[in-house]
mmCIF file of C-alpha atoms in Angstrom:
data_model
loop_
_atom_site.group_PDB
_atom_site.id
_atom_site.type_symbol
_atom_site.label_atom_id
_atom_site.label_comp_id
_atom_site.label_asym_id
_atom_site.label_seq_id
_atom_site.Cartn_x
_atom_site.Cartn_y
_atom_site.Cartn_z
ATOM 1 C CA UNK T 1028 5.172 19.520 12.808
ATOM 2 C CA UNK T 1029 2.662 16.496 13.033
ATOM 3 C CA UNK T 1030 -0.800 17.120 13.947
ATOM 4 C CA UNK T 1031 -2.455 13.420 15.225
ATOM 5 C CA UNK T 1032 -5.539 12.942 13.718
ATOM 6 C CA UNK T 1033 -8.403 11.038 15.690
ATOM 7 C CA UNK T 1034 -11.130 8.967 15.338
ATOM 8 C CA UNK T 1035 -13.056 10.953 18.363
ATOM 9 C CA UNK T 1036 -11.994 14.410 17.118
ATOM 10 C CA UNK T 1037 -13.365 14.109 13.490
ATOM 11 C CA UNK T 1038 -16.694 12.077 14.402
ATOM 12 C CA UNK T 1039 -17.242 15.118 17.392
ATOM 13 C CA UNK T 1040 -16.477 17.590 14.164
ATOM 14 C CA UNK T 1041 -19.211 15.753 11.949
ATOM 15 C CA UNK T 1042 -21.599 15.607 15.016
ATOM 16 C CA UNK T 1043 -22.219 11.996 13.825
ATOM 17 C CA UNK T 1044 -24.178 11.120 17.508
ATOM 18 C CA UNK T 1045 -25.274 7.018 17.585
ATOM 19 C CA UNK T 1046 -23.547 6.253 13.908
ATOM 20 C CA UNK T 1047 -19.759 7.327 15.107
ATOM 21 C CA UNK T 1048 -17.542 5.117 16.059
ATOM 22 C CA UNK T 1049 -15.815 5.809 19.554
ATOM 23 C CA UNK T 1050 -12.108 5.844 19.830
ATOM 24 C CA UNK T 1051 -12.393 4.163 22.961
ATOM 25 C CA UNK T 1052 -14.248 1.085 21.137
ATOM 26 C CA UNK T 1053 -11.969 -1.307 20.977
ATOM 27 C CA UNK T 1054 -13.994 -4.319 21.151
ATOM 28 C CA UNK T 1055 -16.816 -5.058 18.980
ATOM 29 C CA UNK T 1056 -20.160 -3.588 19.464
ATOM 30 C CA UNK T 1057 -23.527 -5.272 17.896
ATOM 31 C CA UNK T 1058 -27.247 -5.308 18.875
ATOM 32 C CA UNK T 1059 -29.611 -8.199 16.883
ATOM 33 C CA UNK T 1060 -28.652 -10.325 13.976
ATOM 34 C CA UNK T 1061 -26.896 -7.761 11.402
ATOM 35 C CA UNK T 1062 -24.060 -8.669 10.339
ATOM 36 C CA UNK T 1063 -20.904 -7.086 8.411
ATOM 37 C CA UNK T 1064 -20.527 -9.944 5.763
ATOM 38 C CA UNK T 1065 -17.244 -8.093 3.439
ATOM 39 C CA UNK T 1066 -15.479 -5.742 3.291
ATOM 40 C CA UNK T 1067 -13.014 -4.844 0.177
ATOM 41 C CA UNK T 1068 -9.958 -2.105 0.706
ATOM 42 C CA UNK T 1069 -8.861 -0.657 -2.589
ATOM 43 C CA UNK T 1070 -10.092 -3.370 -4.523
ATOM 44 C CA UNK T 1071 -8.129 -6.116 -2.972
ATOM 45 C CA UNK T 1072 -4.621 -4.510 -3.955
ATOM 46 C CA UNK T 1073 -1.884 -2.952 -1.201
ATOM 47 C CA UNK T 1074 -2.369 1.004 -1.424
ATOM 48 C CA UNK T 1075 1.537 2.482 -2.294
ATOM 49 C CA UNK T 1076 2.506 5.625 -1.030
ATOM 50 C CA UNK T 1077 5.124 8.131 -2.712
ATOM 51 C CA UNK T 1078 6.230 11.303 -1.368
ATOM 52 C CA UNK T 1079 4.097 14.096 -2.973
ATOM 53 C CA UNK T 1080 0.880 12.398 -4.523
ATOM 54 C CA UNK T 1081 -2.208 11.718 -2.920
ATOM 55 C CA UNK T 1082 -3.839 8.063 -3.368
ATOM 56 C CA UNK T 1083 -7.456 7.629 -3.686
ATOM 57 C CA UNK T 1084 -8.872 4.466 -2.745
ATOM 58 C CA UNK T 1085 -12.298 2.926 -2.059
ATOM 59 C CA UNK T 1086 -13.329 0.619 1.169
ATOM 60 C CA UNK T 1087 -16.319 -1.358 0.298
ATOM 61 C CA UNK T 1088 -18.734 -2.930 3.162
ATOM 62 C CA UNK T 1089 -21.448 -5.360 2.721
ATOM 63 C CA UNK T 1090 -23.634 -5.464 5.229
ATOM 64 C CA UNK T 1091 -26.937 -7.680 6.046
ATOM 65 C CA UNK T 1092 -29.826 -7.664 7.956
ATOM 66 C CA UNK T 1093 -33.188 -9.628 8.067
ATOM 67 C CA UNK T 1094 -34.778 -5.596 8.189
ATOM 68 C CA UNK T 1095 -32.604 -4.508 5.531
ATOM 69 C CA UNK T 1096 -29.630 -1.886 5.986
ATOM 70 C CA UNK T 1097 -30.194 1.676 6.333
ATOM 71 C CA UNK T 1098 -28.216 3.018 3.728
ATOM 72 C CA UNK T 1099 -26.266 6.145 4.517
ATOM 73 C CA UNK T 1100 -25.628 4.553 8.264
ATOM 74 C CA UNK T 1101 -22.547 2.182 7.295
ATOM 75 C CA UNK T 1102 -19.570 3.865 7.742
ATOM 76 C CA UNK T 1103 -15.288 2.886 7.840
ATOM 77 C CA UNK T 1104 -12.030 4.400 8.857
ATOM 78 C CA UNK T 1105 -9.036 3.050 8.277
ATOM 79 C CA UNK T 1106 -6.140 3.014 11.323
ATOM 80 C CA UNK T 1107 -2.825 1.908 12.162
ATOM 81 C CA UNK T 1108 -1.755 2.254 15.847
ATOM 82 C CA UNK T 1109 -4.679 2.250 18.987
ATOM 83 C CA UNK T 1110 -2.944 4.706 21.459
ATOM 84 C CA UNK T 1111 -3.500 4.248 25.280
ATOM 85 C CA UNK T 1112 -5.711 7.555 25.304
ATOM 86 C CA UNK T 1113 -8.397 5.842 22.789
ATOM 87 C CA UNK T 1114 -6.738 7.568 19.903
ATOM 88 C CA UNK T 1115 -5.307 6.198 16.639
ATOM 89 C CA UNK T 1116 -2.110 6.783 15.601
ATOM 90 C CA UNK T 1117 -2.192 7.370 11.444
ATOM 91 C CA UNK T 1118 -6.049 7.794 10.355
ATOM 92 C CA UNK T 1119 -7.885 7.902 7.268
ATOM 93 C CA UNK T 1120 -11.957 8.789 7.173
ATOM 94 C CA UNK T 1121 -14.115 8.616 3.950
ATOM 95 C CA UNK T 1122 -14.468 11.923 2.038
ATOM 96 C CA UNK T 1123 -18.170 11.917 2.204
ATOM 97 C CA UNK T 1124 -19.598 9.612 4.849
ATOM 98 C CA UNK T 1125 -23.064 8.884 3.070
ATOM 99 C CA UNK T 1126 -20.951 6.985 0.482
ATOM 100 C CA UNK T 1127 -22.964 4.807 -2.204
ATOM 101 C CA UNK T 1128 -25.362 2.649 -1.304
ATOM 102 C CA UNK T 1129 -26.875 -0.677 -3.726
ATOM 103 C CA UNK T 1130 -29.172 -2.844 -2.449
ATOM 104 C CA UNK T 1131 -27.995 -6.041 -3.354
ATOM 105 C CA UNK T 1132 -31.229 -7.495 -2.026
ATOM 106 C CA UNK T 1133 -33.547 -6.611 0.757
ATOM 107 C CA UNK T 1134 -31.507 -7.844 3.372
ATOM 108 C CA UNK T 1135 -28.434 -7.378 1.891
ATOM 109 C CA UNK T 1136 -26.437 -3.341 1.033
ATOM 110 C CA UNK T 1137 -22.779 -3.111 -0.297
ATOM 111 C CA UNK T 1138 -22.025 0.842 0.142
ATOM 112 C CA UNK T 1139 -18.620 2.078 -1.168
ATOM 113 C CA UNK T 1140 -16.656 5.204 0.175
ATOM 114 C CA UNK T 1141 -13.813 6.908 -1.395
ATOM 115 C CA UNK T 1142 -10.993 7.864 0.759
ATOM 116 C CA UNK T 1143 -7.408 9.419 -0.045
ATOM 117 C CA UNK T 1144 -4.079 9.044 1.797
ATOM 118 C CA UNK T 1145 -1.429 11.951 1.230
ATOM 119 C CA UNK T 1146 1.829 10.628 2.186
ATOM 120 C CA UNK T 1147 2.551 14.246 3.736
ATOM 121 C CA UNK T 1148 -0.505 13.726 6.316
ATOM 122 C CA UNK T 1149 -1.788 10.042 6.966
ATOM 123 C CA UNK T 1150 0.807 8.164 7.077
ATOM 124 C CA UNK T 1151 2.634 10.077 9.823
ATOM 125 C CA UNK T 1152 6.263 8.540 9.935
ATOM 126 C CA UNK T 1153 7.845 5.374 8.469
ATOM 127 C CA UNK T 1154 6.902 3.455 11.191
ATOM 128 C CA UNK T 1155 3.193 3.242 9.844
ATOM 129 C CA UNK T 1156 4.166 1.062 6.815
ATOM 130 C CA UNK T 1157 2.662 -2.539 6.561
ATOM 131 C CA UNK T 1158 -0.718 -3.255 8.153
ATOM 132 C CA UNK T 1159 -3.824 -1.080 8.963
ATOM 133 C CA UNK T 1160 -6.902 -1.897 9.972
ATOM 134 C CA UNK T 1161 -10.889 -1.149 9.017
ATOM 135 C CA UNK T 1162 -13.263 -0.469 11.828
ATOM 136 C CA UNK T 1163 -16.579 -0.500 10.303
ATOM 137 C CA UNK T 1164 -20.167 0.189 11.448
ATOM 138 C CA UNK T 1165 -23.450 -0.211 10.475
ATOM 139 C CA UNK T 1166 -26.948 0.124 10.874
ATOM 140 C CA UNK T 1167 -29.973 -1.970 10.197
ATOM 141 C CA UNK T 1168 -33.786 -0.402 9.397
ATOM 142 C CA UNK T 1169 -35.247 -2.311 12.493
ATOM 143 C CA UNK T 1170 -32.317 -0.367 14.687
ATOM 144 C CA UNK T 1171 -29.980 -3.170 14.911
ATOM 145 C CA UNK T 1172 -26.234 -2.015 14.831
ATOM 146 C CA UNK T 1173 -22.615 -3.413 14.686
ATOM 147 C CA UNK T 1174 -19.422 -2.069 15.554
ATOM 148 C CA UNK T 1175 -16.481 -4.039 14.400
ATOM 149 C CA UNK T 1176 -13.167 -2.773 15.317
ATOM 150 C CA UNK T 1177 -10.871 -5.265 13.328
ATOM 151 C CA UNK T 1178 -13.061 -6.215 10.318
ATOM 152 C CA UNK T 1179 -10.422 -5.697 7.557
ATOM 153 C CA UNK T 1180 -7.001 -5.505 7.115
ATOM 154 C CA UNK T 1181 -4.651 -3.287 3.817
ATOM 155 C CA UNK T 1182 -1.506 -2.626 3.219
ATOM 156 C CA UNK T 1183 -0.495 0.363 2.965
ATOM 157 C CA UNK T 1184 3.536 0.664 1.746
ATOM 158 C CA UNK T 1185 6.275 2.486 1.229
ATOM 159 C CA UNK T 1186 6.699 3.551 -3.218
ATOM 160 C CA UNK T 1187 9.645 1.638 -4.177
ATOM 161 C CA UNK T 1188 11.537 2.336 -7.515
ATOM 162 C CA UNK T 1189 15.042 0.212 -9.167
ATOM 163 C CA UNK T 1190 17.116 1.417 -12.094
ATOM 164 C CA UNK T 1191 19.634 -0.403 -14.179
ATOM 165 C CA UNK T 1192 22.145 0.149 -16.383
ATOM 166 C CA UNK T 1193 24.719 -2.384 -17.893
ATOM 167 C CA UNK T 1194 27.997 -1.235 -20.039
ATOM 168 C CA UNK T 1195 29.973 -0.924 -22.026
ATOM 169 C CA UNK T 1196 27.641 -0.736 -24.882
ATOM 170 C CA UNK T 1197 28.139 -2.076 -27.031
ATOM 171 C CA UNK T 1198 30.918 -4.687 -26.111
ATOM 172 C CA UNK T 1199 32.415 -7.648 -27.502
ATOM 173 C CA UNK T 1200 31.374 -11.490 -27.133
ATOM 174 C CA UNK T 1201 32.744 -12.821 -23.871
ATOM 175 C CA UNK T 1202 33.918 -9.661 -22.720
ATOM 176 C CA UNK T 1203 32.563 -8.777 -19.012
ATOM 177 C CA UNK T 1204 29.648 -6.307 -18.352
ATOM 178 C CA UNK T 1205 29.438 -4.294 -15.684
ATOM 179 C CA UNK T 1206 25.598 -3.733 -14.008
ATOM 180 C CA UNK T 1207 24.591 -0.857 -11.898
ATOM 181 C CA UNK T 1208 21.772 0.176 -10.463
ATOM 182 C CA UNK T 1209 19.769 1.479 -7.090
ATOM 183 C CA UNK T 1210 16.948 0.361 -5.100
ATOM 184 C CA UNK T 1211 15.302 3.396 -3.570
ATOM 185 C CA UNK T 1212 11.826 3.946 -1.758
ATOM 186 C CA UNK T 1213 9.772 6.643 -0.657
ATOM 187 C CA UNK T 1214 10.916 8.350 3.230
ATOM 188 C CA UNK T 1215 7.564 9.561 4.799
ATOM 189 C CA UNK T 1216 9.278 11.491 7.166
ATOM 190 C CA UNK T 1217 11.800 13.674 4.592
ATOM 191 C CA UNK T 1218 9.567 13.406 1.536
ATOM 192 C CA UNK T 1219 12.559 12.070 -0.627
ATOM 193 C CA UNK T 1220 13.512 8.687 -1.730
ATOM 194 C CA UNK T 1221 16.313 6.514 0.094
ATOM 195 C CA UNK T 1222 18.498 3.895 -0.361
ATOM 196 C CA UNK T 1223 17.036 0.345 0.359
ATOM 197 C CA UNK T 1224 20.218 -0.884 2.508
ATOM 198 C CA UNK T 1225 20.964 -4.707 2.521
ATOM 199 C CA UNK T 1226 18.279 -5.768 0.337
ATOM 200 C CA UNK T 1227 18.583 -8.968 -2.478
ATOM 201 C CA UNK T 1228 17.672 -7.741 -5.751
ATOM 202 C CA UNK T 1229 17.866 -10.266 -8.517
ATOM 203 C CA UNK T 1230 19.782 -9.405 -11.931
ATOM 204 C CA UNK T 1231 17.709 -10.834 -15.218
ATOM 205 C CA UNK T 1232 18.433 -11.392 -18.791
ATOM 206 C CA UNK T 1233 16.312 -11.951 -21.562
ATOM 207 C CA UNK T 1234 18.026 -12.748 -24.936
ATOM 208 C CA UNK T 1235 17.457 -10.654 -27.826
ATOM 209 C CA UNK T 1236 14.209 -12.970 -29.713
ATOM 210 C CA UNK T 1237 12.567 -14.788 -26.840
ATOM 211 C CA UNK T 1238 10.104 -13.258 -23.734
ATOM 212 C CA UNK T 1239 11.324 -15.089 -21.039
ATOM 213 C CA UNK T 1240 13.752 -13.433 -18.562
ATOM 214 C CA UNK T 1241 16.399 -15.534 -16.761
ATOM 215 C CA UNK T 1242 17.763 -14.830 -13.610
ATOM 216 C CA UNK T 1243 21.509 -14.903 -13.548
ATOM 217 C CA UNK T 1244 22.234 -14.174 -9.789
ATOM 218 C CA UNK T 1245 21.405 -12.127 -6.678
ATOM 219 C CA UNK T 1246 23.303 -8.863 -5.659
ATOM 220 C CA UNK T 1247 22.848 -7.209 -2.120
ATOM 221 C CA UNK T 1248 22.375 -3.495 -2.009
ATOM 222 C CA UNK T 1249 24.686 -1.660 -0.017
ATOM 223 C CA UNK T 1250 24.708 0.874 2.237
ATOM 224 C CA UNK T 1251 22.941 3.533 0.062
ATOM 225 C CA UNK T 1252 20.955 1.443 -1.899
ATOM 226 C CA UNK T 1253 23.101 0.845 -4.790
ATOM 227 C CA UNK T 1254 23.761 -2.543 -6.518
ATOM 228 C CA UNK T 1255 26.961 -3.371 -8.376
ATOM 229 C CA UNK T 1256 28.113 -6.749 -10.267
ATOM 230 C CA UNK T 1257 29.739 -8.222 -13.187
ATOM 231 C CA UNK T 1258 28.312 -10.606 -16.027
ATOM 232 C CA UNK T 1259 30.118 -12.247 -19.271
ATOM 233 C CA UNK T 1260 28.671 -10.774 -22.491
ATOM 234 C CA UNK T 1261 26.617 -13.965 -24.388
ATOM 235 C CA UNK T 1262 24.611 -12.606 -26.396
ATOM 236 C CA UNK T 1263 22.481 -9.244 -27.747
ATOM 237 C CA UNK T 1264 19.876 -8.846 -25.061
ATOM 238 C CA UNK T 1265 17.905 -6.870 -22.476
ATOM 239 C CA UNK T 1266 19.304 -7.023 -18.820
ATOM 240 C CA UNK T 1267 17.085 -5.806 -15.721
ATOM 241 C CA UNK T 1268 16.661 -5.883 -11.943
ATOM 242 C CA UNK T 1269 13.659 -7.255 -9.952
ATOM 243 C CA UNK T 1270 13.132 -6.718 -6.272
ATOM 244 C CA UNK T 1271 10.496 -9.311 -4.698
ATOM 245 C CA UNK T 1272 9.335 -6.561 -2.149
ATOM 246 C CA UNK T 1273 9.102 -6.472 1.540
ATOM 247 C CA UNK T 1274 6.239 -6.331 4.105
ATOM 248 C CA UNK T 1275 6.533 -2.483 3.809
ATOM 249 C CA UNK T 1276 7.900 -1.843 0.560
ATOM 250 C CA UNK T 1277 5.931 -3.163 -2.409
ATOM 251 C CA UNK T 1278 7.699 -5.366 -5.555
ATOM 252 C CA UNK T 1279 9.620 -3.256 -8.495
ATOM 253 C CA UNK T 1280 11.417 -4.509 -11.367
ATOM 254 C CA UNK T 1281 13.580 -1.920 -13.694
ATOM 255 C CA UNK T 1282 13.525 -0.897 -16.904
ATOM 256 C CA UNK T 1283 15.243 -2.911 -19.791
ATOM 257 C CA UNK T 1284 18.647 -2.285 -20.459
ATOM 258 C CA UNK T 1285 19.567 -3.488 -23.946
ATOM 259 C CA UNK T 1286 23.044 -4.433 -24.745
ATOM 260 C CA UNK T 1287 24.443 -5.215 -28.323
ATOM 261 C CA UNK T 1288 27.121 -8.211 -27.974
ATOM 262 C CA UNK T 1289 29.360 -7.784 -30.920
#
């Protein structure tokens, strides 16, 4: 059973008062000249989601302020989906709100907050993969505040994984090989990895003594995910898959499969 998490329902649980951000904020809020300069989700890369392991990522904000920032008064959640009740649909909040603080000057604070996503909790359903969105707010020593509701944007995807095998093995010169393999990703909704239907997945070939990997054509997964096609034997070499990725499902490229041409 899902359990919605909000915005309004864990700031009324921390008692946060003037330094929580409402639910029902869905414009920008500010008061003076600070200003919300950066802000950095998990270092710049897309977060990737599996079924059982919990991710821990950071959100950095850099805030400035002619007073200087109060540190210990910035503070970010991450969200997916505004509902028409002032909720959000999918939800992530810092594990400890103070976070860490450096003055990078005296007008100028960066402070960094660890959060985690478990794929069992946060995300919710499928429908949740691609963009979220940072809502950040912050407070300046001379009282100035801002609120910014859409000051950042992650990705947040769906763990995608590709295997390959080519046979026989080994096999004569000219002979035709026969390649294999699946294109799976994670299912937030039954915790197991499915089939990525209809999707191009290029098969590779690197010959046994150089580093570069040729692409030799593109095969469509079928209806479960699985890839099947036909090559000539050339050469000894290393055959793989690579999948460019999709706006929910992140790149993968398989193993190496090495064949010995005879």
């Amino acid at each position: 059973m899902h359990h919605r998490t909000t915005v309004a329902g864990f700031a009324g649980a921390l008692a946060l008062s003037a330094l929580t951000i409402p639910a029902t904020a869905r414009a920008d809020d500010f008061s003076g000249d600070i200003e919300i300069t950066k802000v950095v989700v998990n270092g710049g890369k897309d977060i990737v989601l599996g079924t059982t392991d919990v991710k821990t990522f950071t959100i950095a904000v850099t805030a400035t302020d002619d007073s200087g920032i109060e540190t210990g008064n910035t503070f970010p959640v991450m969200w997916h989906t505004p509902l028409p009740n002032g909720d959000s649909y999918g939800l992530v909040v810092p594990d400890n709100i103070a976070g860490k603080c450096v003055r990078q000057s005296s007008t100028t604070t960066t402070c960094t907050y660890t959060l985690k996503m478990n794929p069992r909790i946060h995300p919710r359903d499928n429908t949740t993969a691609g963009t979220w969105t940072v809502r950040a707010h912050a407070l300046a020593n001379d009282g100035d505040y801002i609120t910014k509701n859409s000051v950042a944007r992650a990705k947040v995807l769906r763990n995608s994984r590709l295997t390959v095998n080519a046979s026989p093995e080994p096999v004569k010169k000219n002979r035709t090989i026969t390649v294999t393999g699946a294109l799976t990703r994670a299912n937030w909704e039954t915790y197991k990895y499915g089939g990525y239907t209809k999707q191009p997945v290029k098969l590779q070939f690197k010959k046994k003594g150089t580093s570069t990997y040729k692409t030799l054509k593109t095969v469509t997964t079928d209806s479960r995910g699985n890839l099947r096609t036909t090559t000539n034997a050339t050469a000894d070499g290393y055959f793989r898959c690579s999948f460019a990725g999709t706006s929910t499902t992140p790149a993968v490229v398989s193993a190496a499969d090495y064949v010995d041409v005879k």
